[in-house]
Tab-separated table of C-alpha atoms in Angstrom:
chain	number	residue	atom	x	y	z
A	1	TRP	CA	-67.568	12.386	-94.328
A	2	LEU	CA	-70.940	11.837	-92.722
A	3	ASP	CA	-69.287	10.219	-89.705
A	4	VAL	CA	-67.596	13.588	-89.113
A	5	LEU	CA	-70.513	15.888	-89.932
A	6	PRO	CA	-73.978	14.250	-90.174
A	7	LEU	CA	-76.221	14.973	-93.137
A	8	GLU	CA	-79.001	17.490	-92.604
A	9	SER	CA	-82.562	16.309	-92.112
A	10	CYS	CA	-84.717	16.392	-95.222
A	11	ASN	CA	-87.693	17.473	-93.017
A	12	GLY	CA	-90.022	16.767	-95.880
A	13	ASN	CA	-88.600	19.784	-97.745
A	14	VAL	CA	-85.741	18.028	-99.515
A	15	GLN	CA	-86.187	14.953	-101.684
A	16	PRO	CA	-84.645	12.051	-99.732
A	17	VAL	CA	-81.430	10.892	-101.370
A	18	MET	CA	-79.141	7.966	-100.790
A	19	TYR	CA	-75.432	7.307	-100.785
A	20	HIS	CA	-73.653	3.985	-100.981
A	21	ARG	CA	-71.555	2.789	-98.066
A	22	GLN	CA	-70.233	-0.723	-97.681
A	23	GLN	CA	-72.695	-1.932	-100.313
A	24	ARG	CA	-75.673	-0.501	-98.396
A	25	GLU	CA	-78.016	2.255	-99.465
A	26	ILE	CA	-78.558	4.892	-96.789
A	27	ARG	CA	-81.120	7.632	-97.209
A	28	THR	CA	-81.032	11.109	-95.757
A	29	PRO	CA	-82.479	10.901	-92.260
A	30	GLN	CA	-85.838	12.429	-91.480
A	31	ASP	CA	-84.464	13.125	-87.983
A	32	GLY	CA	-80.988	14.408	-88.960
A	33	PRO	CA	-79.714	17.720	-87.531
A	34	ASP	CA	-81.547	20.897	-88.503
A	35	PRO	CA	-79.036	23.402	-90.018
A	36	ASN	CA	-80.999	26.240	-88.430
A	37	ARG	CA	-80.382	24.811	-84.952
A	38	SER	CA	-77.138	22.843	-85.264
A	39	ASP	CA	-73.753	23.975	-86.531
A	40	LYS	CA	-72.161	20.546	-86.962
A	41	VAL	CA	-74.037	19.481	-90.046
A	42	MET	CA	-73.407	18.633	-93.679
A	43	LEU	CA	-75.682	20.390	-96.153
A	44	LEU	CA	-76.992	18.918	-99.380
A	45	ARG	CA	-76.536	21.680	-101.962
A	46	LYS	CA	-77.516	22.110	-105.562
A	47	ARG	CA	-74.615	22.645	-107.915
A	48	LYS	CA	-74.870	25.274	-110.599
A	49	SER	CA	-72.022	26.844	-112.538
A	50	ARG	CA	-72.276	28.947	-115.668
A	51	ILE	CA	-70.071	30.756	-118.146
A	52	TYR	CA	-70.293	34.521	-118.536
A	53	PHE	CA	-69.421	35.322	-122.145
A	54	LEU	CA	-70.473	38.148	-124.493
A	55	ARG	CA	-72.189	39.612	-121.368
A	56	ARG	CA	-74.494	36.589	-121.340
A	57	PHE	CA	-74.827	33.473	-119.207
A	58	PHE	CA	-74.197	30.046	-120.752
A	59	ASP	CA	-74.572	26.650	-119.104
A	60	TYR	CA	-71.366	25.037	-117.853
A	61	PRO	CA	-70.359	22.684	-119.277
A	62	ILE	CA	-71.713	23.899	-122.610
A	63	SER	CA	-74.943	21.916	-123.018
A	64	LEU	CA	-75.946	22.958	-126.547
A	65	SER	CA	-79.483	23.293	-125.208
A	66	PRO	CA	-82.008	25.401	-127.179
A	67	ASP	CA	-81.203	28.350	-124.899
A	68	THR	CA	-77.459	28.028	-125.603
A	69	LEU	CA	-77.991	27.722	-129.347
A	70	ARG	CA	-80.239	30.789	-129.349
A	71	LYS	CA	-77.562	32.853	-127.574
A	72	LEU	CA	-74.822	31.634	-129.895
A	73	GLY	CA	-76.804	32.460	-133.008
A	74	LEU	CA	-77.357	30.446	-136.180
A	75	PHE	CA	-73.971	31.078	-137.802
A	76	ARG	CA	-71.917	30.105	-134.725
A	77	THR	CA	-74.127	27.050	-134.123
A	78	ILE	CA	-73.636	25.754	-137.661
A	79	ARG	CA	-69.901	26.335	-137.463
A	80	ILE	CA	-69.697	24.487	-134.121
A	81	GLY	CA	-71.720	21.558	-135.500
A	82	VAL	CA	-69.624	21.198	-138.650
A	83	SER	CA	-66.395	21.509	-136.661
A	84	TYR	CA	-67.485	18.876	-134.130
A	85	LEU	CA	-68.506	16.401	-136.843
A	86	SER	CA	-65.165	16.939	-138.556
A	87	SER	CA	-63.286	16.165	-135.326
A	88	ALA	CA	-65.500	13.144	-134.611
A	89	LEU	CA	-64.946	11.693	-138.088
A	90	PHE	CA	-61.313	12.703	-138.507
A	91	PRO	CA	-59.752	13.063	-135.022
A	92	LEU	CA	-56.181	14.232	-134.619
A	93	LYS	CA	-53.978	11.144	-134.439
A	94	GLN	CA	-51.484	12.779	-132.105
A	95	GLU	CA	-52.854	13.920	-128.744
A	96	ASN	CA	-49.777	15.235	-126.998
A	97	ASN	CA	-51.103	18.536	-125.680
A	98	LEU	CA	-54.249	20.039	-124.216
A	99	GLU	CA	-55.221	21.833	-127.409
A	100	GLN	CA	-55.340	18.528	-129.306
A	101	PHE	CA	-57.254	16.948	-126.404
A	102	PHE	CA	-59.934	19.677	-126.534
A	103	ILE	CA	-60.253	19.651	-130.329
A	104	ASN	CA	-60.756	15.883	-130.474
A	105	ARG	CA	-63.617	16.088	-127.960
A	106	PHE	CA	-65.314	19.370	-128.819
A	107	GLY	CA	-64.202	20.421	-132.289
A	108	LYS	CA	-61.979	23.339	-133.196
A	109	ALA	CA	-64.748	25.983	-133.243
A	110	LEU	CA	-66.078	25.238	-129.741
A	111	TYR	CA	-62.514	24.938	-128.416
A	112	ARG	CA	-61.574	28.396	-129.711
A	113	LEU	CA	-64.838	29.948	-128.536
A	114	PHE	CA	-65.113	28.591	-124.988
A	115	PHE	CA	-61.958	26.739	-123.934
A	116	LYS	CA	-58.834	28.376	-125.334
A	117	SER	CA	-58.858	31.861	-123.813
A	118	TYR	CA	-60.106	30.817	-120.363
A	119	THR	CA	-57.649	27.927	-120.036
A	120	GLU	CA	-54.757	30.169	-121.053
A	121	LYS	CA	-55.942	32.811	-118.570
A	122	VAL	CA	-55.805	30.175	-115.823
A	123	TRP	CA	-52.420	28.687	-116.689
A	124	GLY	CA	-50.610	31.623	-118.267
A	125	VAL	CA	-49.269	29.501	-121.158
A	126	PRO	CA	-50.748	28.436	-124.535
A	127	CYS	CA	-52.872	25.276	-124.561
A	128	ASP	CA	-50.437	23.588	-126.936
A	129	LYS	CA	-47.771	23.844	-124.207
A	130	ILE	CA	-49.887	22.035	-121.574
A	131	SER	CA	-49.852	18.247	-121.294
A	132	ALA	CA	-52.962	16.384	-122.461
A	133	GLU	CA	-52.842	14.610	-119.094
A	134	TRP	CA	-54.426	17.702	-117.536
A	135	GLY	CA	-57.516	17.116	-119.675
A	136	ALA	CA	-57.560	13.427	-118.790
A	137	GLN	CA	-57.293	14.387	-115.102
A	138	ARG	CA	-59.934	17.123	-114.967
A	139	ILE	CA	-62.279	16.610	-117.902
A	140	LYS	CA	-61.935	12.865	-118.410
A	141	GLY	CA	-64.747	11.514	-120.600
A	142	LEU	CA	-66.552	14.818	-121.079
A	143	SER	CA	-67.412	15.663	-124.686
A	144	VAL	CA	-70.153	17.286	-126.758
A	145	TRP	CA	-71.915	13.926	-126.957
A	146	LYS	CA	-71.754	13.426	-123.182
A	147	THR	CA	-73.191	16.875	-122.431
A	148	VAL	CA	-75.992	16.469	-125.009
A	149	SER	CA	-76.927	12.979	-123.771
A	150	HIS	CA	-76.830	14.218	-120.144
A	151	PHE	CA	-79.188	17.074	-121.071
A	152	PHE	CA	-81.758	14.675	-122.569
A	153	LYS	CA	-81.463	12.176	-119.711
A	154	LYS	CA	-82.008	14.959	-117.193
A	155	THR	CA	-84.985	16.245	-119.157
A	156	LEU	CA	-86.706	12.948	-119.949
A	157	LEU	CA	-85.770	10.501	-117.192
A	158	LYS	CA	-86.792	10.481	-113.550
A	159	LYS	CA	-83.922	11.032	-111.102
A	160	ASN	CA	-83.034	7.995	-109.002
A	161	GLY	CA	-81.896	10.062	-105.996
A	162	ASP	CA	-78.423	8.521	-105.921
A	163	LEU	CA	-76.274	11.041	-104.062
A	164	SER	CA	-73.029	9.299	-105.006
A	165	GLN	CA	-73.665	10.070	-108.721
A	166	LYS	CA	-71.011	7.509	-109.620
A	167	ASN	CA	-72.202	7.205	-113.201
A	168	THR	CA	-72.227	10.959	-113.785
A	169	GLU	CA	-69.290	12.806	-115.329
A	170	THR	CA	-67.661	15.008	-112.646
A	171	SER	CA	-68.368	18.239	-114.547
A	172	LEU	CA	-72.055	17.268	-114.842
A	173	ILE	CA	-72.767	16.550	-111.167
A	174	GLU	CA	-75.818	18.513	-109.979
A	175	GLN	CA	-75.653	18.230	-106.179
A	176	PHE	CA	-72.970	17.947	-103.541
A	177	LEU	CA	-72.337	17.793	-99.793
A	178	TYR	CA	-70.974	20.899	-98.088
A	179	PRO	CA	-70.218	21.687	-94.419
A	180	LYS	CA	-72.371	24.464	-92.997
A	181	TYR	CA	-69.348	26.737	-92.471
A	182	GLY	CA	-67.263	25.631	-95.441
A	183	PRO	CA	-64.586	22.951	-95.966
A	184	GLY	CA	-62.431	24.210	-93.094
A	185	GLN	CA	-65.173	23.154	-90.670
A	186	MET	CA	-64.502	19.511	-91.621
A	187	TRP	CA	-60.863	19.800	-90.572
A	188	GLU	CA	-61.641	21.769	-87.412
A	189	THR	CA	-64.053	19.008	-86.379
A	190	VAL	CA	-61.492	16.296	-87.151
A	191	ALA	CA	-58.815	18.251	-85.264
A	192	ASP	CA	-61.057	18.287	-82.188
A	193	LYS	CA	-61.456	14.502	-82.465
A	194	VAL	CA	-57.689	14.003	-82.801
A	195	THR	CA	-56.866	16.059	-79.720
A	196	ALA	CA	-59.733	14.475	-77.757
A	197	ALA	CA	-58.201	11.064	-78.527
A	198	GLY	CA	-54.795	12.167	-77.204
A	199	GLY	CA	-53.179	13.245	-80.463
A	200	SER	CA	-51.326	16.559	-80.843
A	201	LEU	CA	-51.404	19.084	-83.654
A	202	HIS	CA	-48.574	21.537	-84.292
A	203	LEU	CA	-50.031	24.365	-86.352
A	204	ARG	CA	-48.001	27.175	-87.942
A	205	HIS	CA	-44.845	25.079	-88.072
A	206	LYS	CA	-42.767	25.235	-91.239
A	207	VAL	CA	-40.841	22.111	-92.290
A	208	CYS	CA	-37.153	22.982	-92.606
A	209	SER	CA	-35.537	19.602	-93.211
A	210	VAL	CA	-36.460	15.946	-93.531
A	211	GLN	CA	-33.842	13.539	-92.180
A	212	CYS	CA	-33.306	10.238	-93.940
A	213	ASP	CA	-31.406	7.042	-93.148
A	214	GLY	CA	-31.224	5.002	-96.334
A	215	GLN	CA	-34.777	4.399	-97.584
A	216	ARG	CA	-36.454	5.564	-94.392
A	217	ILE	CA	-37.288	8.978	-92.910
A	218	THR	CA	-36.169	9.182	-89.278
A	219	ALA	CA	-37.190	12.718	-88.294
A	220	VAL	CA	-38.667	16.008	-89.467
A	221	GLU	CA	-37.279	19.357	-88.306
A	222	ALA	CA	-39.698	22.274	-88.226
A	223	GLU	CA	-39.682	25.919	-87.184
A	224	ASN	CA	-42.377	27.281	-84.896
A	225	LEU	CA	-43.327	30.435	-86.814
A	226	ALA	CA	-44.673	32.091	-83.661
A	227	THR	CA	-41.490	31.688	-81.593
A	228	GLY	CA	-38.755	30.918	-84.130
A	229	GLU	CA	-37.899	27.772	-82.150
A	230	ARG	CA	-36.652	24.699	-84.062
A	231	VAL	CA	-38.372	21.425	-83.147
A	232	VAL	CA	-37.384	17.907	-84.222
A	233	PHE	CA	-40.115	15.280	-84.535
A	234	ALA	CA	-39.035	11.631	-84.662
A	235	ALA	CA	-40.949	9.858	-87.429
A	236	ASP	CA	-42.408	6.383	-87.747
A	237	PHE	CA	-44.354	7.398	-90.862
A	238	VAL	CA	-44.603	10.631	-92.822
A	239	CYS	CA	-47.586	11.711	-94.938
A	240	SER	CA	-46.563	14.728	-96.968
A	241	SER	CA	-49.020	17.170	-98.525
A	242	MET	CA	-46.378	19.908	-98.912
A	243	PRO	CA	-45.370	20.828	-102.487
A	244	VAL	CA	-43.079	18.197	-104.007
A	245	LYS	CA	-40.712	21.024	-104.894
A	246	ASP	CA	-40.300	21.909	-101.189
A	247	LEU	CA	-40.212	18.296	-99.979
A	248	VAL	CA	-37.308	17.373	-102.246
A	249	ALA	CA	-35.447	20.508	-101.139
A	250	ALA	CA	-36.056	19.561	-97.483
A	251	LEU	CA	-34.655	16.066	-98.101
A	252	GLY	CA	-31.399	17.686	-99.197
A	253	GLY	CA	-28.519	15.269	-99.775
A	254	ALA	CA	-30.838	12.254	-99.499
A	255	MET	CA	-31.878	13.091	-103.050
A	256	PRO	CA	-29.435	13.106	-106.020
A	257	LEU	CA	-28.419	16.553	-107.243
A	258	GLU	CA	-30.179	16.016	-110.596
A	259	VAL	CA	-33.478	15.218	-108.838
A	260	ARG	CA	-33.169	18.292	-106.614
A	261	GLN	CA	-32.500	20.496	-109.641
A	262	LEU	CA	-35.453	18.974	-111.502
A	263	ALA	CA	-37.848	19.366	-108.562
A	264	ALA	CA	-36.770	22.989	-108.119
A	265	THR	CA	-38.169	23.763	-111.588
A	266	LEU	CA	-41.583	22.096	-111.121
A	267	PRO	CA	-44.196	24.613	-112.313
A	268	TYR	CA	-47.109	25.948	-110.276
A	269	ARG	CA	-49.857	28.494	-110.823
A	270	ASP	CA	-50.651	30.842	-107.976
A	271	PHE	CA	-53.952	32.328	-106.989
A	272	ILE	CA	-55.475	35.499	-105.547
A	273	THR	CA	-59.020	35.815	-104.230
A	274	VAL	CA	-60.484	39.310	-103.946
A	275	GLY	CA	-63.560	39.146	-101.724
A	276	LEU	CA	-66.191	41.837	-102.219
A	277	LEU	CA	-69.256	42.230	-99.999
A	278	VAL	CA	-72.089	43.913	-101.912
A	279	ARG	CA	-75.693	44.831	-101.192
A	280	ALA	CA	-76.842	43.700	-104.616
A	281	MET	CA	-75.712	42.663	-108.050
A	282	LYS	CA	-76.748	44.430	-111.206
A	283	ALA	CA	-80.077	43.289	-112.628
A	284	ASN	CA	-79.566	40.874	-115.523
A	285	PRO	CA	-82.580	39.217	-117.194
A	286	GLN	CA	-80.450	36.152	-117.984
A	287	SER	CA	-79.215	35.500	-114.444
A	288	ARG	CA	-82.379	33.549	-113.499
A	289	SER	CA	-82.560	35.460	-110.246
A	290	ALA	CA	-85.883	36.204	-108.611
A	291	LEU	CA	-84.250	37.804	-105.576
A	292	ALA	CA	-84.510	41.480	-104.735
A	293	ASN	CA	-80.715	41.786	-104.676
A	294	HIS	CA	-80.456	40.043	-108.089
A	295	MET	CA	-78.095	37.350	-106.799
A	296	PRO	CA	-77.828	34.569	-109.419
A	297	PRO	CA	-78.151	30.917	-108.296
A	298	ASP	CA	-74.588	29.924	-109.256
A	299	ASN	CA	-71.812	28.550	-107.051
A	300	TRP	CA	-69.230	29.599	-109.616
A	301	ILE	CA	-69.389	31.824	-112.683
A	302	TYR	CA	-66.571	31.326	-115.193
A	303	ILE	CA	-65.639	34.717	-116.626
A	304	GLN	CA	-64.775	34.171	-120.288
A	305	GLU	CA	-64.717	37.876	-121.157
A	306	ARG	CA	-61.332	38.789	-122.626
A	307	ASP	CA	-61.380	42.447	-121.548
A	308	VAL	CA	-60.910	41.626	-117.834
A	309	ARG	CA	-58.320	39.637	-115.878
A	310	VAL	CA	-60.693	38.015	-113.379
A	311	GLY	CA	-61.094	34.341	-114.248
A	312	ARG	CA	-63.867	33.044	-112.030
A	313	LEU	CA	-66.447	34.383	-109.587
A	314	GLN	CA	-67.674	32.571	-106.453
A	315	LEU	CA	-70.966	33.366	-104.733
A	316	PHE	CA	-70.391	32.161	-101.188
A	317	ASN	CA	-74.086	32.529	-100.272
A	318	ASN	CA	-74.878	29.691	-102.657
A	319	TRP	CA	-72.309	27.342	-101.133
A	320	SER	CA	-73.923	27.786	-97.726
A	321	PRO	CA	-76.157	30.611	-96.492
A	322	ALA	CA	-74.312	30.394	-93.164
A	323	MET	CA	-71.136	31.656	-94.878
A	324	VAL	CA	-72.628	35.171	-94.953
A	325	ASN	CA	-73.454	37.042	-91.756
A	326	ASP	CA	-76.149	39.292	-93.266
A	327	PRO	CA	-78.457	37.310	-95.608
A	328	ASP	CA	-79.389	40.521	-97.408
A	329	THR	CA	-75.804	40.945	-98.646
A	330	ILE	CA	-73.750	38.943	-101.150
A	331	TRP	CA	-70.177	37.753	-100.632
A	332	LEU	CA	-68.367	37.496	-103.970
A	333	GLY	CA	-64.972	35.884	-104.473
A	334	LEU	CA	-63.104	37.101	-107.556
A	335	GLU	CA	-60.410	34.630	-108.577
A	336	TYR	CA	-57.237	35.832	-110.282
A	337	PHE	CA	-54.608	33.450	-111.631
A	338	CYS	CA	-50.990	34.578	-111.566
A	339	ASN	CA	-47.405	33.599	-110.791
A	340	GLU	CA	-45.911	34.313	-107.400
A	341	GLY	CA	-43.811	37.448	-107.688
A	342	ASP	CA	-45.299	38.727	-110.972
A	343	ALA	CA	-46.842	42.191	-111.391
A	344	LEU	CA	-50.340	41.121	-110.325
A	345	TRP	CA	-49.043	39.248	-107.261
A	346	GLN	CA	-47.110	42.351	-106.184
A	347	HIS	CA	-50.172	44.615	-106.345
A	348	SER	CA	-51.104	46.026	-102.960
A	349	ASP	CA	-54.329	44.851	-101.347
A	350	GLU	CA	-55.941	48.197	-102.110
A	351	GLN	CA	-54.950	47.986	-105.774
A	352	LEU	CA	-56.431	44.485	-106.014
A	353	LYS	CA	-59.684	45.550	-104.322
A	354	THR	CA	-59.990	48.442	-106.766
A	355	LEU	CA	-59.224	46.150	-109.708
A	356	GLY	CA	-61.925	43.674	-108.642
A	357	ARG	CA	-64.585	46.324	-108.130
A	358	THR	CA	-63.738	48.040	-111.426
A	359	GLU	CA	-63.741	44.821	-113.470
A	360	LEU	CA	-67.069	43.543	-112.115
A	361	ALA	CA	-68.662	46.906	-112.898
A	362	HIS	CA	-67.065	46.937	-116.365
A	363	ILE	CA	-68.673	43.622	-117.358
A	364	GLY	CA	-72.028	44.577	-115.874
A	365	LEU	CA	-72.238	42.358	-112.794
A	366	ILE	CA	-72.321	45.132	-110.164
A	367	GLU	CA	-73.140	48.825	-110.258
A	368	PRO	CA	-70.194	51.218	-110.772
A	369	ASP	CA	-71.164	53.339	-107.748
A	370	ALA	CA	-68.381	53.935	-105.249
A	371	ASP	CA	-70.610	52.682	-102.396
A	372	ALA	CA	-71.604	49.449	-104.188
A	373	VAL	CA	-68.992	47.511	-102.182
A	374	LEU	CA	-69.518	47.361	-98.402
A	375	ASP	CA	-66.367	45.479	-97.458
A	376	SER	CA	-63.455	43.666	-99.115
A	377	VAL	CA	-60.552	41.345	-98.432
A	378	VAL	CA	-57.576	39.906	-100.359
A	379	ILE	CA	-56.179	36.386	-99.888
A	380	ARG	CA	-53.070	35.131	-101.714
A	381	MET	CA	-52.542	31.397	-102.175
A	382	PRO	CA	-49.132	30.350	-103.537
A	383	LYS	CA	-48.810	27.019	-105.359
A	384	ALA	CA	-52.582	26.662	-105.622
A	385	TYR	CA	-52.373	24.657	-108.850
A	386	PRO	CA	-49.636	22.139	-109.694
A	387	ALA	CA	-49.041	22.738	-113.409
A	388	TYR	CA	-48.777	20.236	-116.257
A	389	PHE	CA	-46.118	21.782	-118.450
A	390	GLY	CA	-42.367	22.386	-118.453
A	391	SER	CA	-40.421	20.020	-116.201
A	392	TYR	CA	-43.646	18.200	-115.251
A	393	ALA	CA	-42.901	15.970	-118.261
A	394	ARG	CA	-40.138	14.400	-116.131
A	395	PHE	CA	-42.138	14.093	-112.915
A	396	ASP	CA	-41.816	10.293	-112.975
A	397	ASP	CA	-38.051	10.738	-112.505
A	398	ILE	CA	-38.790	12.423	-109.177
A	399	ARG	CA	-41.311	9.769	-108.179
A	400	GLN	CA	-38.746	7.031	-108.763
A	401	HIS	CA	-36.662	8.481	-105.932
A	402	LEU	CA	-39.540	9.281	-103.529
A	403	ASP	CA	-41.692	6.144	-103.781
A	404	PRO	CA	-38.933	3.768	-102.531
A	405	ILE	CA	-38.783	5.642	-99.207
A	406	GLY	CA	-40.820	3.043	-97.335
A	407	ASN	CA	-42.401	5.200	-94.626
A	408	LEU	CA	-43.133	8.226	-96.836
A	409	PHE	CA	-46.595	8.647	-98.371
A	410	LEU	CA	-47.329	11.520	-100.762
A	411	ILE	CA	-50.923	12.739	-100.476
A	412	GLY	CA	-53.115	15.559	-101.718
A	413	ARG	CA	-52.905	17.999	-104.611
A	414	ASN	CA	-49.493	19.526	-103.876
A	415	GLY	CA	-48.083	16.433	-102.202
A	416	MET	CA	-48.545	14.457	-105.427
A	417	HIS	CA	-48.317	17.352	-107.911
A	418	ARG	CA	-51.720	16.249	-109.205
A	419	TYR	CA	-54.598	18.600	-109.988
A	420	ASN	CA	-57.086	16.522	-107.977
A	421	ASN	CA	-60.363	17.753	-106.589
A	422	GLN	CA	-60.655	17.957	-102.807
A	423	ASP	CA	-62.540	14.655	-102.503
A	424	HIS	CA	-59.814	12.806	-104.407
A	425	SER	CA	-57.130	14.473	-102.298
A	426	MET	CA	-58.940	13.287	-99.177
A	427	LEU	CA	-59.115	9.775	-100.621
A	428	THR	CA	-55.326	9.614	-101.134
A	429	ALA	CA	-54.855	10.462	-97.446
A	430	LYS	CA	-57.390	7.809	-96.417
A	431	LEU	CA	-55.605	5.193	-98.542
A	432	ALA	CA	-52.242	6.168	-97.032
A	433	ALA	CA	-53.658	5.630	-93.544
A	434	GLU	CA	-55.016	2.220	-94.567
A	435	HIS	CA	-51.622	1.240	-96.030
A	436	ILE	CA	-49.850	2.256	-92.817
A	437	ILE	CA	-52.273	0.258	-90.650
A	438	SER	CA	-52.041	-2.853	-92.846
A	439	GLY	CA	-48.283	-2.570	-93.452
A	440	ASN	CA	-48.771	-2.435	-97.223
A	441	PRO	CA	-45.706	-0.764	-98.820
A	442	ASP	CA	-47.203	-0.632	-102.351
A	443	LYS	CA	-48.189	2.955	-103.154
A	444	SER	CA	-49.668	2.332	-106.597
A	445	ALA	CA	-53.241	2.575	-105.260
A	446	LEU	CA	-52.611	6.167	-104.155
A	447	TRP	CA	-51.297	7.127	-107.574
A	448	SER	CA	-54.266	5.481	-109.308
A	449	VAL	CA	-56.812	7.780	-107.602
A	450	ASN	CA	-58.653	9.905	-110.191
A	451	VAL	CA	-56.620	8.556	-113.111
A	452	ASP	CA	-58.557	8.130	-116.335
A	453	ASP	CA	-57.372	4.600	-117.141
A	454	GLU	CA	-59.366	4.573	-120.363
A	455	TYR	CA	-57.533	7.666	-121.615
A	456	HIS	CA	-54.088	6.330	-120.720
A	457	GLU	CA	-54.831	2.923	-122.315
A	458	GLU	CA	-56.042	4.758	-125.409
A	459	LYS	CA	-52.892	6.912	-125.483
A	460	SER	CA	-50.652	3.869	-124.967
A	461	SER	CA	-52.238	1.909	-127.815
């Protein structure tokens, strides 16, 4: 990453950190680019996410710190403690679904209080209908014990400055790298390097068909969405990040009818972001904000309130100050989870903007005044989340027909139907490139990225 966008200079204002590369420790440069003067720069950002529940802010993940226990109250705290001990001493023997996964790691009381309603809001189905593999993929080794031990380590031990944070649970990471103008800047910079090296990029082309000869792809046909022209690209190798559902359909008769029918039913969860530009947020003594506009320090706020549909709130200022043109305003991203074509998806942009403004005012995060919102935008993202229920249980049947295609490499979240984070998705693409260069046909390394081996060994035994 830092070969594409160099890390910002610490300038004596940021504690020097290090990351590991080829077994060497490299510290942030004193003479790295200054974000105030250079655009091509990677920022080192603090990570903070919290839960908004009962009109109060709670640490995410739940830390069971004194502050959390005070907000929960004595009765809830005792119930959570007893429930967790019960699950620790007498865990459920069967762990076939996400509900059982959560209960075994957090106890039934904490699961029902903080996990159940939000997870079902995200996925649109009950937790007992979602595969436990989702928990192993996204939450991995996180548990009450891990969060408590992390809290004490953070409080009592001196930080070692290791930017890689390899020994830290993903949900507990406290800092991250972020391009000055957001993740898209990484790809724009790479695109410039590709074209400068003589490569060509064909943007806004939709794949129509993928032509196969035995166990090898020979060409890809695409439609130029600007002109309607059909273009055929001869293929030595194909790296596919398009949804598996669409790839199998594009392969047509090269795939057995049963596989095409199965892939056509793969489940996804779709996503709407309602962006609201506001002058200020509503004053909240718990938000830990010392700013005049009351902007809290969070990157994300998970909305656990059951009387609104919004699931999560992004504060783009806190990802990078450069993401907002006027530093005295706040760009908020309200995230709604839905299914493509359902009632929420079919709302007009104006209806969605009104919904977002009304819901944030209802739960006390912005003022209800009509002029509280300066600007707004709606972005729809189909197939944002590959889902782990329904026909996903037979996903290996699809893989058995795709993996043998020697020059086809499935990469990324949709390309592999895996709910990976962006860094893991990038890693699958990097591994695919390395396999192509070395002539290695074994794709198992790509499928092992971000797999909790300990969980799967445990499940197998």
